[in-house]
Coordinates of C-alpha atoms and ligand atoms in Angstrom, one line a residue:
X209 CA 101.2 18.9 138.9
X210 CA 104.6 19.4 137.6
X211 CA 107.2 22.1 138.9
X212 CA 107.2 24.8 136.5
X213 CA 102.9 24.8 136.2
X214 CA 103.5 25.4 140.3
X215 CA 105.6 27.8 140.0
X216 CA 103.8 29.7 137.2
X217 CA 100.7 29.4 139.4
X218 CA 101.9 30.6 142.7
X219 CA 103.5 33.7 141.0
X220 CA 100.1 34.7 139.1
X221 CA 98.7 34.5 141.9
X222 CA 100.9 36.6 143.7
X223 CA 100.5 39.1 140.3
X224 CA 97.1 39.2 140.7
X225 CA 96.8 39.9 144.6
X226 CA 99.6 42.4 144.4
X227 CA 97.3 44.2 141.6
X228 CA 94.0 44.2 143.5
X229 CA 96.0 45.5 146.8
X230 CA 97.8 48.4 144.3
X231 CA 93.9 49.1 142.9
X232 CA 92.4 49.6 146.5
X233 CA 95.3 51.7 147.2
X234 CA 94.6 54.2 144.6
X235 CA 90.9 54.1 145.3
X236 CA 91.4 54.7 148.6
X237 CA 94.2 57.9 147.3
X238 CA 91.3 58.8 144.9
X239 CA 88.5 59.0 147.5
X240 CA 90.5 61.4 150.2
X241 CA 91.4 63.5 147.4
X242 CA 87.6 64.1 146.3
X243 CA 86.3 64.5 149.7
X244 CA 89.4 67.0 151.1
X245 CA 88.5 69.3 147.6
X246 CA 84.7 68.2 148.6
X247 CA 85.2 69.9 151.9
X248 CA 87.1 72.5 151.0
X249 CA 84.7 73.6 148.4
X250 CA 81.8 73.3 150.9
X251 CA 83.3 76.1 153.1
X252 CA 83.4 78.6 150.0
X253 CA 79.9 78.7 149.5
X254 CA 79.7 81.2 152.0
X255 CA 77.4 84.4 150.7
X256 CA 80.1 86.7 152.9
X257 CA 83.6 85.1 151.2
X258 CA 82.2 85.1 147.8
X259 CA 81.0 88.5 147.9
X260 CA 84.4 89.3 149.7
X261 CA 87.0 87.2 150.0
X262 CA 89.1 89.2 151.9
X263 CA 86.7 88.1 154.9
X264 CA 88.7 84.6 154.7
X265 CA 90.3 83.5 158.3
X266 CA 93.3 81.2 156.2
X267 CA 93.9 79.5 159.6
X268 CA 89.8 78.8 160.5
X269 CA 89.6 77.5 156.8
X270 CA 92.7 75.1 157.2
X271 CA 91.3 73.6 160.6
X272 CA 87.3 73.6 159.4
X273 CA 88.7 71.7 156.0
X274 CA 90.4 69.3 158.0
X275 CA 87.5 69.2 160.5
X276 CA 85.0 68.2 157.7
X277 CA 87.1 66.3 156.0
X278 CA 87.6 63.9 159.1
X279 CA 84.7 63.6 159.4
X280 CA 83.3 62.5 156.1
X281 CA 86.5 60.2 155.6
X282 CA 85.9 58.9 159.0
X283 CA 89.9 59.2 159.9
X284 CA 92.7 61.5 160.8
X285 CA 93.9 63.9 158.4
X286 CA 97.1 61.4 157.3
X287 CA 99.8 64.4 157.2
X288 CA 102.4 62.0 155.9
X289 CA 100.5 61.1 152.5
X290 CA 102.2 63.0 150.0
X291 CA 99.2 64.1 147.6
X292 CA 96.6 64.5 150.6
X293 CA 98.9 67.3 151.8
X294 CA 99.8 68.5 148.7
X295 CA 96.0 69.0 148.0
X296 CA 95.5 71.0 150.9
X297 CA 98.9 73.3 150.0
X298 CA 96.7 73.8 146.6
X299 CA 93.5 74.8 149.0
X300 CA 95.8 76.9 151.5
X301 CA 97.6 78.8 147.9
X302 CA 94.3 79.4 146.4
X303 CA 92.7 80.6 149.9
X304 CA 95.2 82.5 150.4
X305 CA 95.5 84.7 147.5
X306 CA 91.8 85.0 147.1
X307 CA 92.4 86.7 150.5
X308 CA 94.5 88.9 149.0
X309 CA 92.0 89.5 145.7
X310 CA 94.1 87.3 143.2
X311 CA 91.8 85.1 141.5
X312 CA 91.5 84.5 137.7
X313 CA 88.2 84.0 135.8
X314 CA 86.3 86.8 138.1
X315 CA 83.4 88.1 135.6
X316 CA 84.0 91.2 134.6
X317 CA 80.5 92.4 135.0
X318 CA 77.0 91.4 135.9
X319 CA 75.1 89.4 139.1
X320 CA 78.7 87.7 139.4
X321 CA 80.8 90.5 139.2
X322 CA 84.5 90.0 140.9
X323 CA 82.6 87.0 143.2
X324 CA 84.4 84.1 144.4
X325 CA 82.9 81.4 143.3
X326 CA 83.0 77.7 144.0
X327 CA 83.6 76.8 140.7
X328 CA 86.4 79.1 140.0
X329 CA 87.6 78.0 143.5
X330 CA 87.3 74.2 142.6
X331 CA 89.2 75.1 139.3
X332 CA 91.9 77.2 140.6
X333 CA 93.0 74.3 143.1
X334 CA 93.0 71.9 140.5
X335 CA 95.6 73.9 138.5
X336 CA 97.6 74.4 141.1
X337 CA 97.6 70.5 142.1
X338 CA 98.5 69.6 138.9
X339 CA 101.7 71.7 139.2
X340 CA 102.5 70.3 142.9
X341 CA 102.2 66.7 142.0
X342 CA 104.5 67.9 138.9
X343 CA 101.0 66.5 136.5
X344 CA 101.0 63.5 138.3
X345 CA 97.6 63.4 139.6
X346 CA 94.8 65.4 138.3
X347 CA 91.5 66.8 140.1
X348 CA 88.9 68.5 138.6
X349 CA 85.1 70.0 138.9
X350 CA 83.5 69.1 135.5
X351 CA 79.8 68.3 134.2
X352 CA 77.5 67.5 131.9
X353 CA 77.7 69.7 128.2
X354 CA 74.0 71.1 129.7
X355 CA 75.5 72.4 132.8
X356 CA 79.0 73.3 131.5
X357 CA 79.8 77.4 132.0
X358 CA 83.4 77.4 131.8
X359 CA 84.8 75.2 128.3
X360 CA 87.8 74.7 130.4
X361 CA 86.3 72.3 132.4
X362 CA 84.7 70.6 129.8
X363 CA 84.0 66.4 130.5
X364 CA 86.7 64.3 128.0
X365 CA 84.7 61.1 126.8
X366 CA 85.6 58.9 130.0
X367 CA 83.7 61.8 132.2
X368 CA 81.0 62.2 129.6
X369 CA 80.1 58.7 129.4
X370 CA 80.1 58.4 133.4
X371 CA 78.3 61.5 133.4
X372 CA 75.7 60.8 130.8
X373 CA 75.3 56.5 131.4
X374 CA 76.2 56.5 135.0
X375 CA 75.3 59.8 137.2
X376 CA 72.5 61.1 135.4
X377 CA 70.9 57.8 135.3
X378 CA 67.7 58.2 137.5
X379 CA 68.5 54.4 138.8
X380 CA 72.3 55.7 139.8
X381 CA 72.3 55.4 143.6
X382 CA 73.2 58.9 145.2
X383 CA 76.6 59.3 146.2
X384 CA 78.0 56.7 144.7
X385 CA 81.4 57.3 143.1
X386 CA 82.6 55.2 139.6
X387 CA 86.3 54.3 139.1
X388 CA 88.2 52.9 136.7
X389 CA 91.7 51.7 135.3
X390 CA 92.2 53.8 132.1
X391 CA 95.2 53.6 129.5
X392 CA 96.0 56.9 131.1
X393 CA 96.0 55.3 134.9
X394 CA 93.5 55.0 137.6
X395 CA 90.2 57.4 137.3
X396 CA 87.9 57.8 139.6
X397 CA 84.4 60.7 140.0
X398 CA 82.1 61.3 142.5
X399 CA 78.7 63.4 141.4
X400 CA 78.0 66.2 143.4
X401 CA 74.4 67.5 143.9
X402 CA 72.7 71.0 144.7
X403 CA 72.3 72.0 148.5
X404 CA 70.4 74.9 149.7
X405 CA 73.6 76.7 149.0
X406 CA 74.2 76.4 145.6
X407 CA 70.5 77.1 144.9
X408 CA 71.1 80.6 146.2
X409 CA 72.6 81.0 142.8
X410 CA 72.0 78.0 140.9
X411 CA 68.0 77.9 141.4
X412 CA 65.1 79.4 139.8
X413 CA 65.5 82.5 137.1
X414 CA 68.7 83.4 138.2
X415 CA 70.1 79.8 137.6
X416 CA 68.8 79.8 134.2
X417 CA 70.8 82.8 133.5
X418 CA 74.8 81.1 134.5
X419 CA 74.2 77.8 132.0
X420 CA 74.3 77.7 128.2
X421 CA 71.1 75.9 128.2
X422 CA 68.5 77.5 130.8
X423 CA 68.4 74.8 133.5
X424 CA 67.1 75.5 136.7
X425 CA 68.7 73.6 139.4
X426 CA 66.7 71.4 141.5
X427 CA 67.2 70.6 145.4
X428 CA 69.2 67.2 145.3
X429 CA 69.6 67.1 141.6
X430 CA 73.2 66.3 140.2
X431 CA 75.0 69.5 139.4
X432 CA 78.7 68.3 138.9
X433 CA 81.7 65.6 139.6
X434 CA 84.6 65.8 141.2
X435 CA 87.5 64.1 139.1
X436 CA 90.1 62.6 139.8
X437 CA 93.0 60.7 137.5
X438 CA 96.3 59.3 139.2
X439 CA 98.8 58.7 136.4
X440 CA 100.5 55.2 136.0
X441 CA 104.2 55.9 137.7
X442 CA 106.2 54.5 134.9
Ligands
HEC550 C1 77.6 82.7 144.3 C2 76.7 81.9 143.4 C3 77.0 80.4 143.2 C4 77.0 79.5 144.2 C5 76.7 79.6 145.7 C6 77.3 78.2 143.5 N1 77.5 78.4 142.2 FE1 78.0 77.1 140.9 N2 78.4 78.5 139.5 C7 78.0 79.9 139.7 C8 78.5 80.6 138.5 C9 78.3 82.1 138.3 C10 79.1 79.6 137.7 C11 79.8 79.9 136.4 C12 81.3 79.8 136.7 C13 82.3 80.3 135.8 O1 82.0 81.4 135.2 O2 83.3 79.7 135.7 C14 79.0 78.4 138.3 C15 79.4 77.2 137.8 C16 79.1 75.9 138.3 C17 79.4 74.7 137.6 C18 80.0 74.6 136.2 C19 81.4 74.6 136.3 C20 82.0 74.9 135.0 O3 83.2 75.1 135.0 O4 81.4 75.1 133.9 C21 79.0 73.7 138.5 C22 79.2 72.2 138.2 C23 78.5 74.3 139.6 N3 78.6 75.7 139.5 C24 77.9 73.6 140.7 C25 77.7 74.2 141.9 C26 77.4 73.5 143.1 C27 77.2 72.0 143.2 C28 77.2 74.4 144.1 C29 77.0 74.2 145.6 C30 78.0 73.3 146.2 C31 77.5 75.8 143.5 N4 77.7 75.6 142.2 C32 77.4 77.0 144.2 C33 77.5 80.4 140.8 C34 77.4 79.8 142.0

């Protein structure tokens, strides 16, 4: 082998290892993201802080958060990576001023009248992420057109198709997150399913009522994804 075939080797090989560790890095980025908004968002579906979200202990929430999200990620809260603490200064901001009643997209009237809801919660974060990161990195609670309330959160074709060909697939194994490299940057969702908790709401006649389409939610059955995109730095 001559020289410069060597040297063209060795260095796209080096290309293509430096690219696969970059890829696992984001994943991994991706992944604490989902499951800190993931456990965050489990804690407000709480019948008392959505009826009255004045009832929210900011520094119990910071500590349970943390808590769960340990234990899901199986590690310590890293309080040195820069959008993992960022996302929790989104949680803390949102908490915070839900505490103190200032929350947007509170219906006006009806079963959900001025409630906190997870949804709004999951929303309200993400906009305030967004800003943090200064649009850097992007997290969002969408789902499918049938279970979409809010057009704000509407899926863009790379969530649809996930959505629709991936996590609604009967054959999809639960849990299991997709991810991506996009023209946009790296991409990653996790589907989220009901629990007991959202069924309070989401289940039988009453969870017909909050869709466009009367669905009923069904233990287990997929009722959103958790998005997340981190843009390419250059
Ligand atoms: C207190 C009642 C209540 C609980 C508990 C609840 N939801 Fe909801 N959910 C709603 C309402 C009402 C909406 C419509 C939100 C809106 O107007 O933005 C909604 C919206 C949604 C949406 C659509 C989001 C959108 O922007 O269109 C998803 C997905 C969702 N809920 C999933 C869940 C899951 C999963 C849980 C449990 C982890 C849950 N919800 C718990 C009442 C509830």
């Amino acid at each position: 082998m001559n020289k410069t075939l060597l040297v063209r080797l060795v260095v796209t090989l080096i290309l293509i290892v430096t690219n696969t560790a970059a890829f696992a890095g984001q994943r991994d980025v991706a992944t604490d993201l989902t499951t800190l908004l993931r456990s965050a968002r489990a804690i407000t579906v709480n019948s008392n802080t959505i009826n009255d979200p004045s009832a929210f202990n900011i520094s119990n929430f910071v500590t349970e958060t943390k808590r769960k999200y340990e234990k899901s990620a199986g590690k310590k809260f890293d309080e040195s990576d820069v959008l993992l603490t960022q996302l929790m200064d989104a949680i803390t901001y949102v908490i915070k001023n839900a505490k103190e009643g200032q929350y947007v997209g509170k219906w006006k009237t009806g079963a959900y009248a001025n409630k906190f809801l997870p949804a709004r919660f999951a929303r309200l974060v993400g906009l305030r992420f967004e800003k943090l990161t200064n649009g850097k990195a992007i997290i969002r609670l969408t789902t499918s057109s049938q279970l979409l309330v809010n057009t704000e959160n509407k899926a863009d074709a790379w969530e649809t198709d996930v959505i629709e060909q991936k996590f609604r697939n009967p054959s999809w194994p639960k849990n299991k997150m997709h991810d991506n490299y996009t023209n946009d940057g790296f991409r990653l969702m996790l589907p989220e399913y009901y629990t007991a908790g959202c069924l309070s709401c989401h289940g039988g006649e009453q969870g017909k009522a909050i869709h466009a389409e009367p669905v009923e939610g069904q233990l287990g059955a997929f009722g959103g994804a958790i998005s997340v995109l981190l843009y390419d730095d250059d």
